[in-house]
PDB file of C-alpha atoms in Angstrom:
ATOM      1  CA  MET A 290      -0.014   0.011   0.039  1.00 86.00           C
ATOM      2  CA  GLN A 291       1.323   3.455  -1.000  1.00 90.00           C
ATOM      3  CA  TYR A 292       0.978   6.343   1.802  1.00 90.00           C
ATOM      4  CA  SER A 293       1.184   9.767   0.981  1.00 93.00           C
ATOM      5  CA  LYS A 294       3.960  11.907   2.555  1.00 92.00           C
ATOM      6  CA  GLU A 295       1.727  13.202   5.071  1.00 92.00           C
ATOM      7  CA  VAL A 296       0.578  10.212   6.335  1.00 90.00           C
ATOM      8  CA  GLU A 297       3.878   8.756   6.615  1.00 90.00           C
ATOM      9  CA  GLU A 298       5.243  11.498   8.961  1.00 90.00           C
ATOM     10  CA  MET A 299       2.083  11.167  11.067  1.00 88.00           C
ATOM     11  CA  VAL A 300       2.717   9.945  14.619  1.00 84.00           C
ATOM     12  CA  CYS A 301       0.487   7.326  16.390  1.00 77.00           C
ATOM     13  CA  VAL A 302      -1.055   8.917  19.570  1.00 73.00           C
ATOM     14  CA  GLN A 303      -2.729   5.878  21.157  1.00 69.00           C
ATOM     15  CA  ARG A 304      -3.376   2.491  20.404  1.00 69.00           C
ATOM     16  CA  GLY A 305      -5.677  -0.227  21.845  1.00 75.00           C
ATOM     17  CA  PRO A 306      -9.006  -0.355  23.176  1.00 78.00           C
ATOM     18  CA  HIS A 307      -8.307   1.432  26.562  1.00 75.00           C
ATOM     19  CA  HIS A 308      -9.483   5.035  26.419  1.00 75.00           C
ATOM     20  CA  GLY A 309     -10.295   5.598  29.831  1.00 79.00           C
ATOM     21  CA  PRO A 310     -13.221   7.380  31.486  1.00 83.00           C
ATOM     22  CA  ALA A 311     -14.639  10.859  29.717  1.00 84.00           C
ATOM     23  CA  PRO A 312     -14.035  13.741  32.020  1.00 87.00           C
ATOM     24  CA  ILE A 313     -16.872  15.199  33.773  1.00 85.00           C
ATOM     25  CA  PRO A 314     -17.165  18.672  35.360  1.00 85.00           C
ATOM     26  CA  GLU A 315     -16.968  18.793  39.179  1.00 83.00           C
ATOM     27  CA  GLU A 316     -17.147  21.858  41.216  1.00 79.00           C
ATOM     28  CA  GLY A 317     -15.148  23.988  38.881  1.00 85.00           C
ATOM     29  CA  LYS A 318     -12.723  21.264  37.652  1.00 86.00           C
ATOM     30  CA  TRP A 319     -12.701  18.397  35.120  1.00 89.00           C
ATOM     31  CA  VAL A 320     -12.537  14.709  36.936  1.00 88.00           C
ATOM     32  CA  LEU A 321     -11.641  11.423  35.487  1.00 88.00           C
ATOM     33  CA  ALA A 322     -14.121   9.506  37.598  1.00 86.00           C
ATOM     34  CA  LYS A 323     -12.925   5.997  37.843  1.00 87.00           C
ATOM     35  CA  GLU A 324     -14.842   4.622  40.941  1.00 89.00           C
ATOM     36  CA  ILE A 325     -18.128   5.886  42.384  1.00 87.00           C
ATOM     37  CA  LYS A 326     -16.484   7.587  45.132  1.00 89.00           C
ATOM     38  CA  ASP A 327     -14.854  10.204  42.792  1.00 88.00           C
ATOM     39  CA  ILE A 328     -18.202  11.558  41.932  1.00 87.00           C
ATOM     40  CA  SER A 329     -19.361  14.792  43.612  1.00 88.00           C
ATOM     41  CA  GLY A 330     -21.646  17.624  42.567  1.00 87.00           C
ATOM     42  CA  LEU A 331     -25.467  18.528  42.052  1.00 87.00           C
ATOM     43  CA  THR A 332     -27.487  17.277  39.460  1.00 85.00           C
ATOM     44  CA  HIS A 333     -31.326  17.167  38.459  1.00 84.00           C
ATOM     45  CA  GLY A 334     -33.363  15.339  35.804  1.00 86.00           C
ATOM     46  CA  ILE A 335     -37.126  15.304  34.958  1.00 84.00           C
ATOM     47  CA  GLY A 336     -39.123  12.374  34.136  1.00 79.00           C
ATOM     48  CA  TRP A 337     -42.927  11.964  33.214  1.00 78.00           C
ATOM     49  CA  CYS A 338     -45.534   9.211  33.305  1.00 72.00           C
ATOM     50  CA  ALA A 339     -47.746  10.291  30.045  1.00 72.00           C
ATOM     51  CA  PRO A 340     -47.881  13.430  27.807  1.00 71.00           C
ATOM     52  CA  GLN A 341     -50.086  16.051  29.724  1.00 74.00           C
ATOM     53  CA  GLN A 342     -50.499  13.835  32.910  1.00 78.00           C
ATOM     54  CA  GLY A 343     -47.563  14.893  35.209  1.00 78.00           C
ATOM     55  CA  ALA A 344     -44.046  15.453  35.566  1.00 82.00           C
ATOM     56  CA  CYS A 345     -41.390  14.613  38.217  1.00 82.00           C
ATOM     57  CA  LYS A 346     -38.032  16.481  39.013  1.00 86.00           C
ATOM     58  CA  LEU A 347     -35.421  14.739  40.811  1.00 85.00           C
ATOM     59  CA  THR A 348     -32.585  16.878  42.496  1.00 88.00           C
ATOM     60  CA  LEU A 349     -29.518  15.243  43.918  1.00 88.00           C
ATOM     61  CA  ASN A 350     -26.666  16.465  45.757  1.00 91.00           C
ATOM     62  CA  VAL A 351     -23.915  13.879  45.676  1.00 90.00           C
ATOM     63  CA  LYS A 352     -20.571  14.146  47.751  1.00 92.00           C
ATOM     64  CA  ASP A 353     -17.936  11.421  47.344  1.00 91.00           C
ATOM     65  CA  GLY A 354     -20.459   9.212  45.497  1.00 90.00           C
ATOM     66  CA  VAL A 355     -23.152   9.385  48.306  1.00 93.00           C
ATOM     67  CA  ILE A 356     -26.353  11.071  48.054  1.00 91.00           C
ATOM     68  CA  GLU A 357     -26.492  13.653  50.700  1.00 92.00           C
ATOM     69  CA  GLU A 358     -29.766  15.141  49.545  1.00 91.00           C
ATOM     70  CA  ALA A 359     -32.548  14.334  47.394  1.00 88.00           C
ATOM     71  CA  LEU A 360     -35.118  16.728  46.421  1.00 88.00           C
ATOM     72  CA  VAL A 361     -38.315  15.519  44.436  1.00 86.00           C
ATOM     73  CA  GLU A 362     -40.850  17.868  43.078  1.00 86.00           C
ATOM     74  CA  THR A 363     -44.098  16.710  41.085  1.00 84.00           C
ATOM     75  CA  ILE A 364     -46.695  18.185  39.078  1.00 83.00           C
ATOM     76  CA  GLY A 365     -49.733  16.435  38.382  1.00 78.00           C
ATOM     77  CA  CYS A 366     -50.229  12.541  38.574  1.00 75.00           C
ATOM     78  CA  SER A 367     -51.110  11.470  42.038  1.00 72.00           C
ATOM     79  CA  GLY A 368     -49.331   8.080  41.953  1.00 70.00           C
ATOM     80  CA  MET A 369     -46.308   9.983  41.207  1.00 74.00           C
ATOM     81  CA  THR A 370     -46.624  12.377  44.370  1.00 74.00           C
ATOM     82  CA  HIS A 371     -46.578   9.256  46.594  1.00 71.00           C
ATOM     83  CA  SER A 372     -43.401   7.934  44.707  1.00 73.00           C
ATOM     84  CA  ALA A 373     -41.630  11.190  45.144  1.00 77.00           C
ATOM     85  CA  ALA A 374     -42.182  11.067  48.915  1.00 76.00           C
ATOM     86  CA  MET A 375     -40.784   7.592  49.342  1.00 77.00           C
ATOM     87  CA  ALA A 376     -37.591   8.281  46.602  1.00 79.00           C
ATOM     88  CA  ALA A 377     -36.881  11.546  48.738  1.00 80.00           C
ATOM     89  CA  GLU A 378     -36.711   9.378  52.057  1.00 81.00           C
ATOM     90  CA  VAL A 379     -34.845   6.332  50.477  1.00 84.00           C
ATOM     91  CA  LEU A 380     -32.320   7.614  48.328  1.00 86.00           C
ATOM     92  CA  THR A 381     -30.719   9.905  50.752  1.00 88.00           C
ATOM     93  CA  GLY A 382     -27.488   8.145  52.288  1.00 91.00           C
ATOM     94  CA  LYS A 383     -27.317   5.627  49.411  1.00 90.00           C
ATOM     95  CA  THR A 384     -24.227   5.524  46.966  1.00 90.00           C
ATOM     96  CA  ILE A 385     -25.274   6.105  43.285  1.00 86.00           C
ATOM     97  CA  LEU A 386     -25.298   2.635  42.615  1.00 86.00           C
ATOM     98  CA  GLU A 387     -27.490   1.613  45.300  1.00 87.00           C
ATOM     99  CA  ALA A 388     -29.825   4.263  44.272  1.00 84.00           C
ATOM    100  CA  LEU A 389     -29.927   2.870  40.634  1.00 82.00           C
ATOM    101  CA  ASN A 390     -30.749  -0.724  41.828  1.00 81.00           C
ATOM    102  CA  THR A 391     -33.578   0.695  44.301  1.00 78.00           C
ATOM    103  CA  ASP A 392     -37.112  -0.405  43.560  1.00 71.00           C
ATOM    104  CA  LEU A 393     -39.877   1.982  44.224  1.00 65.00           C
ATOM    105  CA  VAL A 394     -43.369   0.482  43.495  1.00 56.00           C
ATOM    106  CA  VAL A 395     -46.716   1.983  44.025  1.00 50.00           C
ATOM    107  CA  LEU A 396     -49.632  -0.058  43.977  1.00 49.00           C
ATOM    108  CA  PRO A 397     -53.121   1.726  44.299  1.00 47.00           C
ATOM    109  CA  LYS A 398     -55.895  -0.271  45.923  1.00 45.00           C
ATOM    110  CA  GLN A 399     -59.526   0.999  46.254  1.00 44.00           C
ATOM    111  CA  ALA A 400     -60.868   0.080  49.747  1.00 42.00           C
ATOM    112  CA  HIS A 401     -64.323   1.730  50.938  1.00 41.00           C
ATOM    113  CA  GLY A 402     -63.595   4.722  48.830  1.00 44.00           C
ATOM    114  CA  VAL A 403     -60.361   5.351  50.391  1.00 43.00           C
ATOM    115  CA  GLU A 404     -57.329   4.832  48.184  1.00 44.00           C
ATOM    116  CA  THR A 405     -54.337   3.073  49.890  1.00 45.00           C
ATOM    117  CA  TYR A 406     -51.098   3.087  48.480  1.00 45.00           C
ATOM    118  CA  THR A 407     -48.703  -0.172  49.204  1.00 45.00           C
ATOM    119  CA  SER A 408     -45.011   0.393  48.446  1.00 47.00           C
ATOM    120  CA  THR A 409     -42.088  -1.643  48.573  1.00 47.00           C
ATOM    121  CA  THR A 410     -38.535  -0.276  48.876  1.00 47.00           C
ATOM    122  CA  ASP A 411     -35.693  -2.612  49.779  1.00 47.00           C
ATOM    123  CA  ASN A 412     -37.891  -5.178  51.010  1.00 45.00           C
ATOM    124  CA  THR A 413     -39.757  -2.686  53.278  1.00 45.00           C
ATOM    125  CA  VAL A 414     -43.514  -2.556  52.936  1.00 46.00           C
ATOM    126  CA  VAL A 415     -44.846   1.022  53.449  1.00 47.00           C
ATOM    127  CA  LYS A 416     -48.552   2.039  53.357  1.00 48.00           C
ATOM    128  CA  TYR A 417     -49.987   5.556  52.756  1.00 45.00           C
ATOM    129  CA  THR A 418     -53.761   6.328  52.705  1.00 45.00           C
ATOM    130  CA  ALA A 419     -55.226   9.291  50.998  1.00 43.00           C
TER     131      ALA A 419
END
């Protein structure tokens, strides 16, 4: 194969599949997070259950990979309001990986005209009555 003069003068910068983690901005500096404890900062995201039904905003304050503070704001959907109340309590104090693996289930039940929500989090059953 014939290469042009420019290609022959090029130098290989890196070879192999190892590229390392992408840098993320944390508190005014760029950090290469290789472990969960390397992650710190404030982040938030929004999710919704259906178009024009309701929305939920989750704000997390993370220090050394542990969720120090969890704030959940909801608009609309009553089922989401109950999930948000539990999420704010359950997520605080967990690592990011533990929070990802946390199950938050809300099952509405009608009993004598009163809605009862049974929720399971970490094998603990919590009941709310509305």
